[in-house]
């Protein structure tokens, strides 16, 4: 009695054709089918048409391997109250799965699971102001005119005092 027969008897099932062939030939061929890798992350776009279309987004986020890029323009133009409900639902789900959510642009929201975070930057970073410490002196003949001449190739001069 071969190894596979013992396993079959222990499990109480019938011997399959593959196991019979394996016993006769002395080897078992393992399946060569490609398996979908669960380690891959999916970046998936969604369009939020109405409040009901949020279900598939929430399911994808709860799955834990999907980064959702959500276009909210259609619902924003249709009904702002429904849009606020949908965004609140997304926020609560992201909090529950310890994910993150942020808007970018006027019409897009990104929602990510717990393994990712969304970088946030200030909208307008303050530029250090340059103060002119120089004093420019003009003689009466060199006084710059207040008007900008369009045929002048140079940029208009702006002085800070």
Short mmCIF file of C-alpha atoms in Angstrom, two decimals:
data_model
loop_
_atom_site.label_atom_id
_atom_site.label_comp_id
_atom_site.label_asym_id
_atom_site.label_seq_id
_atom_site.Cartn_x
_atom_site.Cartn_y
_atom_site.Cartn_z
CA UNK A 1 0.00 0.00 0.00
CA UNK A 2 1.46 3.37 -1.09
CA UNK A 3 1.70 6.56 0.86
CA UNK A 4 -1.24 8.19 -0.92
CA UNK A 5 -3.45 5.19 -0.27
CA UNK A 6 -2.69 5.50 3.44
CA UNK A 7 -3.55 9.20 3.34
CA UNK A 8 -6.77 8.41 1.46
CA UNK A 9 -7.74 5.75 3.96
CA UNK A 10 -7.00 8.09 6.87
CA UNK A 11 -9.12 10.84 5.31
CA UNK A 12 -11.86 8.45 4.27
CA UNK A 13 -12.14 9.75 0.71
CA UNK A 14 -11.85 8.31 -2.75
CA UNK A 15 -8.56 8.20 -4.58
CA UNK A 16 -8.47 10.72 -7.39
CA UNK A 17 -7.03 10.07 -10.82
CA UNK A 18 -4.06 12.32 -9.99
CA UNK A 19 -3.24 10.29 -6.87
CA UNK A 20 -3.56 7.00 -8.78
CA UNK A 21 -1.18 8.29 -11.46
CA UNK A 22 1.19 9.53 -8.78
CA UNK A 23 1.28 6.13 -7.09
CA UNK A 24 2.02 4.40 -10.37
CA UNK A 25 4.71 6.85 -11.48
CA UNK A 26 6.17 7.61 -8.04
CA UNK A 27 5.75 11.39 -8.11
CA UNK A 28 3.08 14.05 -7.77
CA UNK A 29 2.95 17.05 -10.08
CA UNK A 30 2.09 20.15 -8.17
CA UNK A 31 -0.36 22.59 -9.69
CA UNK A 32 1.32 25.08 -11.95
CA UNK A 33 -1.62 27.48 -12.00
CA UNK A 34 -0.77 31.06 -11.23
CA UNK A 35 -2.19 32.18 -7.95
CA UNK A 36 -3.13 35.80 -7.42
CA UNK A 37 -0.64 37.25 -5.01
CA UNK A 38 -2.31 38.65 -1.92
CA UNK A 39 0.76 40.73 -1.21
CA UNK A 40 0.13 43.07 -4.14
CA UNK A 41 -1.53 46.38 -3.49
CA UNK A 42 -4.23 47.62 -5.82
CA UNK A 43 -4.62 51.31 -6.61
CA UNK A 44 -8.18 51.56 -7.81
CA UNK A 45 -10.12 54.57 -9.12
CA UNK A 46 -13.76 55.02 -8.15
CA UNK A 47 -16.42 57.50 -9.21
CA UNK A 48 -18.88 58.53 -6.53
CA UNK A 49 -22.14 58.92 -8.49
CA UNK A 50 -24.51 58.66 -5.53
CA UNK A 51 -24.51 57.58 -1.89
CA UNK A 52 -25.18 53.93 -2.78
CA UNK A 53 -21.99 53.72 -4.88
CA UNK A 54 -19.96 54.10 -1.68
CA UNK A 55 -20.52 50.44 -0.76
CA UNK A 56 -18.00 49.06 -3.25
CA UNK A 57 -15.42 51.61 -2.06
CA UNK A 58 -15.92 50.63 1.58
CA UNK A 59 -15.69 46.92 0.73
CA UNK A 60 -12.42 47.48 -1.13
CA UNK A 61 -10.98 49.45 1.80
CA UNK A 62 -12.07 46.84 4.34
CA UNK A 63 -10.32 44.20 2.24
CA UNK A 64 -7.12 45.96 3.27
CA UNK A 65 -5.12 45.76 0.04
CA UNK A 66 -6.70 48.61 -1.95
CA UNK A 67 -5.81 52.28 -2.19
CA UNK A 68 -8.94 54.10 -3.36
CA UNK A 69 -8.78 57.20 -5.53
CA UNK A 70 -12.31 58.59 -5.50
CA UNK A 71 -13.66 61.15 -7.97
CA UNK A 72 -16.41 63.07 -6.16
CA UNK A 73 -17.22 65.57 -8.91
CA UNK A 74 -20.46 63.90 -10.05
CA UNK A 75 -21.96 63.77 -6.55
CA UNK A 76 -20.67 67.24 -5.70
CA UNK A 77 -22.56 68.68 -8.67
CA UNK A 78 -25.63 66.59 -7.90
CA UNK A 79 -26.18 66.83 -4.11
CA UNK A 80 -23.86 68.33 -1.50
CA UNK A 81 -25.78 66.80 1.43
CA UNK A 82 -25.30 63.29 0.01
CA UNK A 83 -21.63 64.09 -0.62
CA UNK A 84 -21.13 65.07 3.02
CA UNK A 85 -22.85 61.86 4.16
CA UNK A 86 -20.63 59.80 1.87
CA UNK A 87 -17.44 61.52 3.04
CA UNK A 88 -18.42 61.06 6.70
CA UNK A 89 -19.02 57.36 6.03
CA UNK A 90 -15.60 57.11 4.37
CA UNK A 91 -13.96 58.91 7.32
CA UNK A 92 -15.58 56.56 9.85
CA UNK A 93 -14.52 53.51 7.87
CA UNK A 94 -10.94 54.79 7.56
CA UNK A 95 -10.87 55.41 11.31
CA UNK A 96 -12.19 51.90 11.97
CA UNK A 97 -9.56 50.22 9.79
CA UNK A 98 -6.89 52.65 11.06
CA UNK A 99 -6.43 53.99 7.55
CA UNK A 100 -6.14 57.53 6.27
CA UNK A 101 -8.23 59.79 4.05
CA UNK A 102 -7.45 63.13 2.41
CA UNK A 103 -8.72 65.29 -0.40
CA UNK A 104 -6.56 66.54 -3.20
CA UNK A 105 -7.62 68.97 -5.82
CA UNK A 106 -11.27 69.97 -5.88
CA UNK A 107 -12.72 66.69 -7.08
CA UNK A 108 -10.61 63.85 -5.64
CA UNK A 109 -10.29 61.97 -2.36
CA UNK A 110 -7.65 59.37 -1.53
CA UNK A 111 -8.43 56.69 1.05
CA UNK A 112 -5.79 54.19 2.15
CA UNK A 113 -5.71 51.21 4.55
CA UNK A 114 -3.60 50.98 7.69
CA UNK A 115 -0.33 50.09 5.96
CA UNK A 116 -0.14 53.49 4.22
CA UNK A 117 -0.38 57.13 5.17
CA UNK A 118 -1.11 60.23 3.13
CA UNK A 119 1.46 63.02 3.16
CA UNK A 120 -0.01 66.40 3.93
CA UNK A 121 1.71 69.66 3.08
CA UNK A 122 0.67 73.21 3.68
CA UNK A 123 -1.30 74.59 0.78
CA UNK A 124 0.87 77.67 0.46
CA UNK A 125 4.20 77.54 2.21
CA UNK A 126 5.39 80.91 3.38
CA UNK A 127 8.27 82.30 1.43
CA UNK A 128 10.83 84.27 3.41
CA UNK A 129 10.25 87.91 2.63
CA UNK A 130 13.14 89.85 1.20
CA UNK A 131 13.49 93.32 2.52
CA UNK A 132 15.43 95.75 0.48
CA UNK A 133 18.09 97.37 2.55
CA UNK A 134 19.38 99.42 -0.36
CA UNK A 135 18.45 102.99 -1.08
CA UNK A 136 18.36 103.91 -4.72
CA UNK A 137 19.13 107.51 -5.51
CA UNK A 138 17.94 109.17 -8.67
CA UNK A 139 18.88 112.45 -10.20
CA UNK A 140 16.05 114.51 -11.62
CA UNK A 141 16.90 113.34 -15.18
CA UNK A 142 16.93 109.62 -14.24
CA UNK A 143 13.64 109.45 -12.39
CA UNK A 144 11.78 106.30 -13.46
CA UNK A 145 8.38 106.87 -14.95
CA UNK A 146 5.36 105.37 -13.25
CA UNK A 147 4.14 103.94 -16.53
CA UNK A 148 5.36 100.75 -18.12
CA UNK A 149 6.11 101.10 -21.79
CA UNK A 150 5.01 98.01 -23.81
CA UNK A 151 7.79 98.52 -26.34
CA UNK A 152 10.36 98.40 -23.55
CA UNK A 153 11.93 94.90 -23.43
CA UNK A 154 12.94 95.18 -19.81
CA UNK A 155 10.74 94.21 -16.91
CA UNK A 156 9.08 96.99 -14.94
CA UNK A 157 11.14 97.94 -11.91
CA UNK A 158 9.52 97.52 -8.53
CA UNK A 159 11.32 99.08 -5.63
CA UNK A 160 10.70 98.27 -1.99
CA UNK A 161 11.27 101.09 0.48
#
